[in-house]
Coordinates of C-alpha atoms (C1' of nucleotides) in Angstrom, one line a residue:
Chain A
X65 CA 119.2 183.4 100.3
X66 CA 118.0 186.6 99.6
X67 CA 119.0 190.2 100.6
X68 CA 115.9 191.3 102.1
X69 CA 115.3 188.9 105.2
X70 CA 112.1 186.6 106.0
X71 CA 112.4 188.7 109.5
X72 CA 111.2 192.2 107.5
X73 CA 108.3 190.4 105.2
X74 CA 106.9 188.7 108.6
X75 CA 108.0 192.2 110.7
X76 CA 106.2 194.1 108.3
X77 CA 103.7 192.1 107.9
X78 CA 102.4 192.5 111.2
X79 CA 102.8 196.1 111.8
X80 CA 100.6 196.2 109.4
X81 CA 98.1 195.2 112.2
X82 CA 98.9 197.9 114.2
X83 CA 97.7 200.6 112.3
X84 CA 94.9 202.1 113.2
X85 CA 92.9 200.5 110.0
X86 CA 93.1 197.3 111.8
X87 CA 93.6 198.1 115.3
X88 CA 91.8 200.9 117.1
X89 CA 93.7 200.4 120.5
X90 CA 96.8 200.7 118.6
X91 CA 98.6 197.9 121.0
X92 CA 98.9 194.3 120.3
X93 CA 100.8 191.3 122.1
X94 CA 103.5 189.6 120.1
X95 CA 101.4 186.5 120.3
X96 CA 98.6 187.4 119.0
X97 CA 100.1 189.2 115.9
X98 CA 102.5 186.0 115.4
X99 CA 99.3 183.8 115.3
X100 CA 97.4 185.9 112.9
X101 CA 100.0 186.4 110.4
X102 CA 101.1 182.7 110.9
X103 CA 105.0 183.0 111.8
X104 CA 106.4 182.0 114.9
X105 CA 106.1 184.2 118.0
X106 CA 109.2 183.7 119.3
X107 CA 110.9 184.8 116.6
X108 CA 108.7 187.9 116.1
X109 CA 109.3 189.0 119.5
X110 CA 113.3 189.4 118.6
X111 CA 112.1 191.5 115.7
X112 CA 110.1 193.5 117.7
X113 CA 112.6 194.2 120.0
X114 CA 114.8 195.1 116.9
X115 CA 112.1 197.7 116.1
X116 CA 111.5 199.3 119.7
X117 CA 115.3 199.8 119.6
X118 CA 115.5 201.6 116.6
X119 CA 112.1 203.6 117.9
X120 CA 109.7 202.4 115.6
X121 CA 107.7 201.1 117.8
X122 CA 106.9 201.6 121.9
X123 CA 106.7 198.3 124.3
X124 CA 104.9 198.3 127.2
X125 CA 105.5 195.5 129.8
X126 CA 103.4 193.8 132.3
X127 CA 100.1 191.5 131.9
X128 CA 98.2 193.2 128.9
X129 CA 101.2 194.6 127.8
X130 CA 102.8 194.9 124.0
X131 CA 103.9 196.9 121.5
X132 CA 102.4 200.0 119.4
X133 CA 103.7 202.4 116.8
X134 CA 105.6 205.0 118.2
X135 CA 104.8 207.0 115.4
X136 CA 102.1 207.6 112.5
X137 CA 102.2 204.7 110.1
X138 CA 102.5 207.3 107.3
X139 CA 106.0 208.1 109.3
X140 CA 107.4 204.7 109.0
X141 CA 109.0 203.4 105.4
X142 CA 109.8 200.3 104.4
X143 CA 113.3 201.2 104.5
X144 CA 113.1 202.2 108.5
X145 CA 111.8 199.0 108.8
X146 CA 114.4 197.1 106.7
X147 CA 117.2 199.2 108.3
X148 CA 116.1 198.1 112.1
X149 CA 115.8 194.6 111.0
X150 CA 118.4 193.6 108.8
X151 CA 120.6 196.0 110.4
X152 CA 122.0 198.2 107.4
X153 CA 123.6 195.7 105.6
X154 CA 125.2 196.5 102.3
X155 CA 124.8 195.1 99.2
X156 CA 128.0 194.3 98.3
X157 CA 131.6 194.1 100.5
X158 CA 134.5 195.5 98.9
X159 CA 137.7 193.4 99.4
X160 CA 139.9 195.4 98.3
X161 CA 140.9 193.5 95.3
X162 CA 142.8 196.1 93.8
X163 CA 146.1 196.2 96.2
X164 CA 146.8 192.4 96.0
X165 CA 147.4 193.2 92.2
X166 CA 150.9 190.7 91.9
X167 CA 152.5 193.5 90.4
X168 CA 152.6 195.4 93.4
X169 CA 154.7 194.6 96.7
X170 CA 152.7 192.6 98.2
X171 CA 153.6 194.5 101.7
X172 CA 153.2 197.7 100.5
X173 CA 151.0 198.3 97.6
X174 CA 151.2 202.0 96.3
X175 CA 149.4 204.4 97.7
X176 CA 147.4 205.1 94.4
X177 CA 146.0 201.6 93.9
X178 CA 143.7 202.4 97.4
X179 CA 142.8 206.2 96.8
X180 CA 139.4 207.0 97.1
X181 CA 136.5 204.4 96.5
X182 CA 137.1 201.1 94.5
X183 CA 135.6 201.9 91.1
X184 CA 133.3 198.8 91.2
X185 CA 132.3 199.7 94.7
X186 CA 131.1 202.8 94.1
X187 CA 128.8 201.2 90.8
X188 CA 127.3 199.0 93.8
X189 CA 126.9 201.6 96.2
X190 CA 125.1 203.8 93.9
X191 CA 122.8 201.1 93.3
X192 CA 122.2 200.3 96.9
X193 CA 121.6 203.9 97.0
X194 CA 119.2 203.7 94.3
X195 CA 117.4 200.6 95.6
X196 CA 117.0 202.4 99.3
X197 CA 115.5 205.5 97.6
X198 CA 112.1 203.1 96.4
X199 CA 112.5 201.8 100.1
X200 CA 112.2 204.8 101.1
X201 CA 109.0 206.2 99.1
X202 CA 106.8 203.4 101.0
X203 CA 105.1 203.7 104.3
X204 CA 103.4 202.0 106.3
X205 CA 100.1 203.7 105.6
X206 CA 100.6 203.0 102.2
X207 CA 101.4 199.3 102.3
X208 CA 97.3 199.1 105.2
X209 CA 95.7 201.1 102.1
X210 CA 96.7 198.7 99.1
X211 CA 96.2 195.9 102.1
X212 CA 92.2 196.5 102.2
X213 CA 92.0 197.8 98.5
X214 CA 92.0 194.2 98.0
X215 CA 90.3 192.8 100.7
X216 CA 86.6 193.1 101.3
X217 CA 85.2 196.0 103.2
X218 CA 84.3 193.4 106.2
X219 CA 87.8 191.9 106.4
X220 CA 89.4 194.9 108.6
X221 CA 86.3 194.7 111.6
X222 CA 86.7 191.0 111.3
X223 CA 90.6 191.1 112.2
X224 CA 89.5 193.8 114.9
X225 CA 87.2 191.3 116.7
X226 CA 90.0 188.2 116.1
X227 CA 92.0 190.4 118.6
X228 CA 89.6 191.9 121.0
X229 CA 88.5 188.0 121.4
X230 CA 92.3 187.2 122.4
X231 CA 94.3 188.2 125.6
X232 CA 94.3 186.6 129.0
X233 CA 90.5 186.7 129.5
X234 CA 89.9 184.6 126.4
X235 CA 89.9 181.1 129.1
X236 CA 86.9 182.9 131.0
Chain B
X276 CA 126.6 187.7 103.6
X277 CA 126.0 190.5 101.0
X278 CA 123.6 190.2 97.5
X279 CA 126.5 191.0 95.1
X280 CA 129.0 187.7 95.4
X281 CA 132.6 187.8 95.9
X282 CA 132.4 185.6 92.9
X283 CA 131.2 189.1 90.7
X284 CA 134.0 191.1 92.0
X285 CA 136.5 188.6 91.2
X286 CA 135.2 188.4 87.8
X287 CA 134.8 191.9 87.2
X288 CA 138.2 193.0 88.3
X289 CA 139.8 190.1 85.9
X290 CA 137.3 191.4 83.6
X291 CA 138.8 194.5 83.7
X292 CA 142.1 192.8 82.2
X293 CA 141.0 191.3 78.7
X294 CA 140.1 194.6 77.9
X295 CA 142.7 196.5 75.1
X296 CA 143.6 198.8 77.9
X297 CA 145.3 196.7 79.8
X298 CA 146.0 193.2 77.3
X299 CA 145.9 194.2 73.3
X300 CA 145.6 191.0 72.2
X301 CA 142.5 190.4 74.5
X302 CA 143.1 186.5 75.4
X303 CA 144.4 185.6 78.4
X304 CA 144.4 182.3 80.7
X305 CA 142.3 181.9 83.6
X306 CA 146.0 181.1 86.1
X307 CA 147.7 184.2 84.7
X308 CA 144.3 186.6 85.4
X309 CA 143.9 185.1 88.5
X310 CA 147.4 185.5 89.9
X311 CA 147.7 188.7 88.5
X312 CA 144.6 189.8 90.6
X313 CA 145.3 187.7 93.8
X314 CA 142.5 185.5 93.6
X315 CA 141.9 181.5 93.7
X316 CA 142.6 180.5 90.2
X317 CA 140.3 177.3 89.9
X318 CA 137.4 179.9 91.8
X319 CA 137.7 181.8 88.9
X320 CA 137.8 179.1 86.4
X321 CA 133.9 178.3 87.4
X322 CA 133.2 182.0 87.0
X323 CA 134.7 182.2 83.4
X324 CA 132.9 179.3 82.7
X325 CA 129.5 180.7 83.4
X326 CA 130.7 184.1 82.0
X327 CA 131.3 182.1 78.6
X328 CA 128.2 180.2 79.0
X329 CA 125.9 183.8 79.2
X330 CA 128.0 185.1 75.9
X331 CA 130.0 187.0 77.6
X332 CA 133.2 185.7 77.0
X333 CA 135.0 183.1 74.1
X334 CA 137.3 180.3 75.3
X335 CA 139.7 178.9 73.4
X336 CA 140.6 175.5 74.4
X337 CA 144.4 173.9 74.5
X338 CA 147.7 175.0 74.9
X339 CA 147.9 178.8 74.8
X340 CA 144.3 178.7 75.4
X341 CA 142.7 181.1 77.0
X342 CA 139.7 183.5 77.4
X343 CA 138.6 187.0 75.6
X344 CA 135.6 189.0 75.6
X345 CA 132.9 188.4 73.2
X346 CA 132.0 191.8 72.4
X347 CA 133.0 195.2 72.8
X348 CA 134.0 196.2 76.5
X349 CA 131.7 199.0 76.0
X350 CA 128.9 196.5 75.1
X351 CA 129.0 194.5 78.7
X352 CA 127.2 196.2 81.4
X353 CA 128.3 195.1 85.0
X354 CA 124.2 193.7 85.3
X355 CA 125.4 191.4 82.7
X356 CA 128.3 190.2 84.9
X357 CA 125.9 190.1 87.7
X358 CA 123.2 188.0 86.3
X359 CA 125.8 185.6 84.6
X360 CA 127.6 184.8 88.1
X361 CA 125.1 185.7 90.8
X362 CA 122.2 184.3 88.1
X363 CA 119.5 186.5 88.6
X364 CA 118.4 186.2 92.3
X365 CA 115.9 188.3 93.6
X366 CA 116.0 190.8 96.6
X367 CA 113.4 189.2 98.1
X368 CA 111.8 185.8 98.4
X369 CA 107.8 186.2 99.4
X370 CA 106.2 183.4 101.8
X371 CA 102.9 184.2 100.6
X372 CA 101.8 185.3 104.2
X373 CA 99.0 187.3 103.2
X374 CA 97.4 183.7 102.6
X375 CA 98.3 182.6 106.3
X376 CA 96.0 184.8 108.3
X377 CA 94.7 182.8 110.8
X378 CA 91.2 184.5 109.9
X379 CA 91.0 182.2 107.1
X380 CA 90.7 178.8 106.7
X381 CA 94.0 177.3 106.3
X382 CA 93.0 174.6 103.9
X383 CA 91.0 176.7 102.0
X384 CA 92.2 180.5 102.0
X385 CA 89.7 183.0 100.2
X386 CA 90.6 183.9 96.5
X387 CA 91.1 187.5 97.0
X388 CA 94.2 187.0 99.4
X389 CA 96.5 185.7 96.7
X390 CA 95.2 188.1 94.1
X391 CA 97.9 189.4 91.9
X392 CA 101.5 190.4 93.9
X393 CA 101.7 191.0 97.1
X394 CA 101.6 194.5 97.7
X395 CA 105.3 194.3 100.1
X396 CA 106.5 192.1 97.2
X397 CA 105.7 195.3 94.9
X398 CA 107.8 197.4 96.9
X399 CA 110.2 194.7 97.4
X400 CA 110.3 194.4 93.0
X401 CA 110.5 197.9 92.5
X402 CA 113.2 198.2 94.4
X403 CA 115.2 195.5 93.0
X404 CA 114.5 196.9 89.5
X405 CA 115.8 200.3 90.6
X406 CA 119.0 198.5 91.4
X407 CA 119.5 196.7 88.2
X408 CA 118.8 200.1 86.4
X409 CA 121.7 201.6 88.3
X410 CA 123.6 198.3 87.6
X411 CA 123.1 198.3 83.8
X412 CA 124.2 201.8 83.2
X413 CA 127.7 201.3 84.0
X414 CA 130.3 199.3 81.3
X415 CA 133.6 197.4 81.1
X416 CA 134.6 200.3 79.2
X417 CA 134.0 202.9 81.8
X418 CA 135.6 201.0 85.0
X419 CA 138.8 200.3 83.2
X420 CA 138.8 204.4 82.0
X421 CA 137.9 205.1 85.5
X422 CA 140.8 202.5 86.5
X423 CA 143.6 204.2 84.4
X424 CA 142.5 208.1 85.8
X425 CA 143.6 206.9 89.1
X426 CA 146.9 204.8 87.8
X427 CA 150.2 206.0 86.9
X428 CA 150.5 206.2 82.7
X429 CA 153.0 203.6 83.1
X430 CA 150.7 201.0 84.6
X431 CA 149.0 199.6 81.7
X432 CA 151.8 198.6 79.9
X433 CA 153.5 197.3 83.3
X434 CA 150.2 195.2 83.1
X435 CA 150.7 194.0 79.5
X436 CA 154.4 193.2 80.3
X437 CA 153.5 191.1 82.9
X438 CA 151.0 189.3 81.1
X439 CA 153.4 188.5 78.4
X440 CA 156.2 187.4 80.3
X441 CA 154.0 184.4 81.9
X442 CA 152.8 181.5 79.2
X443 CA 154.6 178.1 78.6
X444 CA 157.6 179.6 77.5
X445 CA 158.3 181.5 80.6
X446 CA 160.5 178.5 81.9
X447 CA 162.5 178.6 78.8
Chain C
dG183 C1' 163.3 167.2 56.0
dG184 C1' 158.6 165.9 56.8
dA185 C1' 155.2 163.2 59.2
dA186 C1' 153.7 161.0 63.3
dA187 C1' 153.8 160.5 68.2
dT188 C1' 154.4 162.5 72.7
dC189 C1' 154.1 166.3 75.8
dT190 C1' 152.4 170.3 77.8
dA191 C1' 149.0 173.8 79.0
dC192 C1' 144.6 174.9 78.9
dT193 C1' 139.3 174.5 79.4
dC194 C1' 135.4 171.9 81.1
dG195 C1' 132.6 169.6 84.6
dG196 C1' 131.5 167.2 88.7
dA197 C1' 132.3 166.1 93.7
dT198 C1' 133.2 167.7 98.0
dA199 C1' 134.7 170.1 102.3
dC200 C1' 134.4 174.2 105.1
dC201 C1' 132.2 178.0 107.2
dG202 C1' 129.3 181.9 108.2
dC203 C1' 124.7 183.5 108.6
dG204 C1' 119.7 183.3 108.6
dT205 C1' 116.1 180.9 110.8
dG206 C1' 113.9 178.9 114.6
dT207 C1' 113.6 177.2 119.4
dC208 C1' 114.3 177.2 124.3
dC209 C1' 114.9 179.1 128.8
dG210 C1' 115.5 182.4 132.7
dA211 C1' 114.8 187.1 134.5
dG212 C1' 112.2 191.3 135.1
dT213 C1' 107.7 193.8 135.1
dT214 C1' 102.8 194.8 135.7
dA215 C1' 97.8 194.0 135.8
dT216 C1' 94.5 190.7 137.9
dG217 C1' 92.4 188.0 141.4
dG218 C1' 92.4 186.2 145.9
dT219 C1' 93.4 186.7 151.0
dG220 C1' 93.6 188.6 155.6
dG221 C1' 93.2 192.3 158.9
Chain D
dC79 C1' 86.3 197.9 153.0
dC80 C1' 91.0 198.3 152.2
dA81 C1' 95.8 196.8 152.1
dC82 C1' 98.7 193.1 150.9
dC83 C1' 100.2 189.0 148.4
dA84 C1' 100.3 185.4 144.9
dT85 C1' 99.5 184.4 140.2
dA86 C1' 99.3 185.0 135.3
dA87 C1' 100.7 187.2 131.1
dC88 C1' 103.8 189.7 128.8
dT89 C1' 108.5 191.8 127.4
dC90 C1' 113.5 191.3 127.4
dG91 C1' 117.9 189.1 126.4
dG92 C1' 121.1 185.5 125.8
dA93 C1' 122.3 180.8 124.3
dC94 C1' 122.1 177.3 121.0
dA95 C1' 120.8 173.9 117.3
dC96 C1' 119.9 173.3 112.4
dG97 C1' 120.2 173.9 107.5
dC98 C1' 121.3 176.4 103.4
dG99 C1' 124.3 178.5 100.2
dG100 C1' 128.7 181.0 99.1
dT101 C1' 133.5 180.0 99.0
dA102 C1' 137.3 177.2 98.0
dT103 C1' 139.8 173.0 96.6
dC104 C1' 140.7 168.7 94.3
dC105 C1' 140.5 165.6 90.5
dG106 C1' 139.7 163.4 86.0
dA107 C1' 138.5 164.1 81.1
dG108 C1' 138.9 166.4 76.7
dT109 C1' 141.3 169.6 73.4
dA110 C1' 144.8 171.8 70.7
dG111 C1' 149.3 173.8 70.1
dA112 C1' 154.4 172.8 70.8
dT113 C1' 158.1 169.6 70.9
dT114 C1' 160.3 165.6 70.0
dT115 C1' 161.0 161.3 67.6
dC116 C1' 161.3 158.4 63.8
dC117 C1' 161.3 157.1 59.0

DNA sequence: GGAAATCTACTCGGATACCGCGTGTCCGAGTTATGGTGG
DNA sequence: CCACCATAACTCGGACACGCGGTATCCGAGTAGATTTCC
């Protein structure tokens, strides 16, 4: 099991379709993104809420509703997204190993032996510090550019249409 | 559940034991570490074993057998005790989504899609490697000095005492 | 007194049980645009 | 023609089943030093 959930990669995966490279209108259902990207919609729709409550994105109920980014793509990092998702978890919990040494009483450990951070938590911590800095340096924009450096120049209007052919009229 | 094991912070902080700061003869059993430390002994049995496996540590098998590090504390980095126990899992596990769009045909998805790494994976990788940067700076030899600054003078050889006094010929 | 046999303590490796968490699914409630109906 | 009502589509939130992997325990086998026994 890795760190770094399959909730961000399909989370991120379709806010990438709501940036305005591939989505003028800005707003998308849940459904439609979840069919695009291929991952189920039900499950997206938990991560979305995730996001709306950490205010990355904005929700808009009703028929025709869905979500949008609340703010510029180039405002949101991976890490935001990451954070909202999996919910700040650290890389490593400290158990405190270093008061159950048998030497001490086992009811009351000296006070020394708990001062201040466990020296092999604060190694961890400073690399989950490190590893949130790269998280950090990525936006959203960045992650659409790279997206259609690959892709061919069509591929963006074609997912436009994709969506603009969905929605409740699609049976008429 | 966090990415850095229990299993890695038992073995570090028994780690931490065989080195000539705390244990001058640098062997010790796998029981005595572990009950010094509070820790299932036969939990860290498995860890030593892998630890011994990666070079880490020698065994010495039999009676006053026992375990002792195979190179200079200052020579283990705690990404070598992380790799040895945890074995090198990544951050992050891509799904390939990029290749599920529903654009595409699903038996047959266009070349360009799957074209080198994903660019979240990149992110996803560059981060990871920031961590193990951070993780392979720091040394045996610097926890246990960082260990001692906190410690009485006296605890080290209350350490060493205690290590002696246990063995075979503690019931005699 | 010395050699052989026994005993003890340790490592090594596999098998297994337990449990928490990520993943995925289902369902009911609330909200709003759309389309139809009646005055 | 306009106000009202029913319907459809969507979000929201909780509940729950499933499976995987980390944690922990147990057991048998092999090895080597220590102790005892026997010649």
């Amino acid at each position: 099991m890795s760190h770094i959930s399959a909730g961000v990669e399909y989370g991120i995966h379709c806010l990438l379709y709501l940036t305005p490279t591939f989505n003028q209108r800005r707003e998308a259902s849940v459904r439609d993104l979840a069919e695009l990207q291929g991952v189920p919609h039900e499950f997206l729709a938990k991560l979305f809420t995730k996001l709306a409550k950490a205010g990355l994105l904005v929700a808009s109920e009703g028929a025709r509703g869905g979500f949008a980014l609340a703010r510029p793509a180039a405002d949101i990092t991976v890490l935001d997204i990451v954070d909202a998702i999996d919910g700040q978890k650290s890389l490593f919990d400290c158990r405190e190993i270093r008061s159950r040494c048998a030497i001490f009483d086992p009811e009351n450990p000296p006070a020394w032996s708990s001062r201040g951070v466990c020296s092999i938590h604060s190694v961890m911590l400073s690399a989950q510090q490190r590893m949130r800095e790269e998280l950090a340096l990525w936006t959203l924009a960045d992650l659409a550019a790279r997206t259609t450096e690959k892709a061919p120049a069509s591929y963006p209007a074609t997912v436009i249409r994709w969506l603009d052919g969905r929605g409740p009229a699609r049976g008429a």
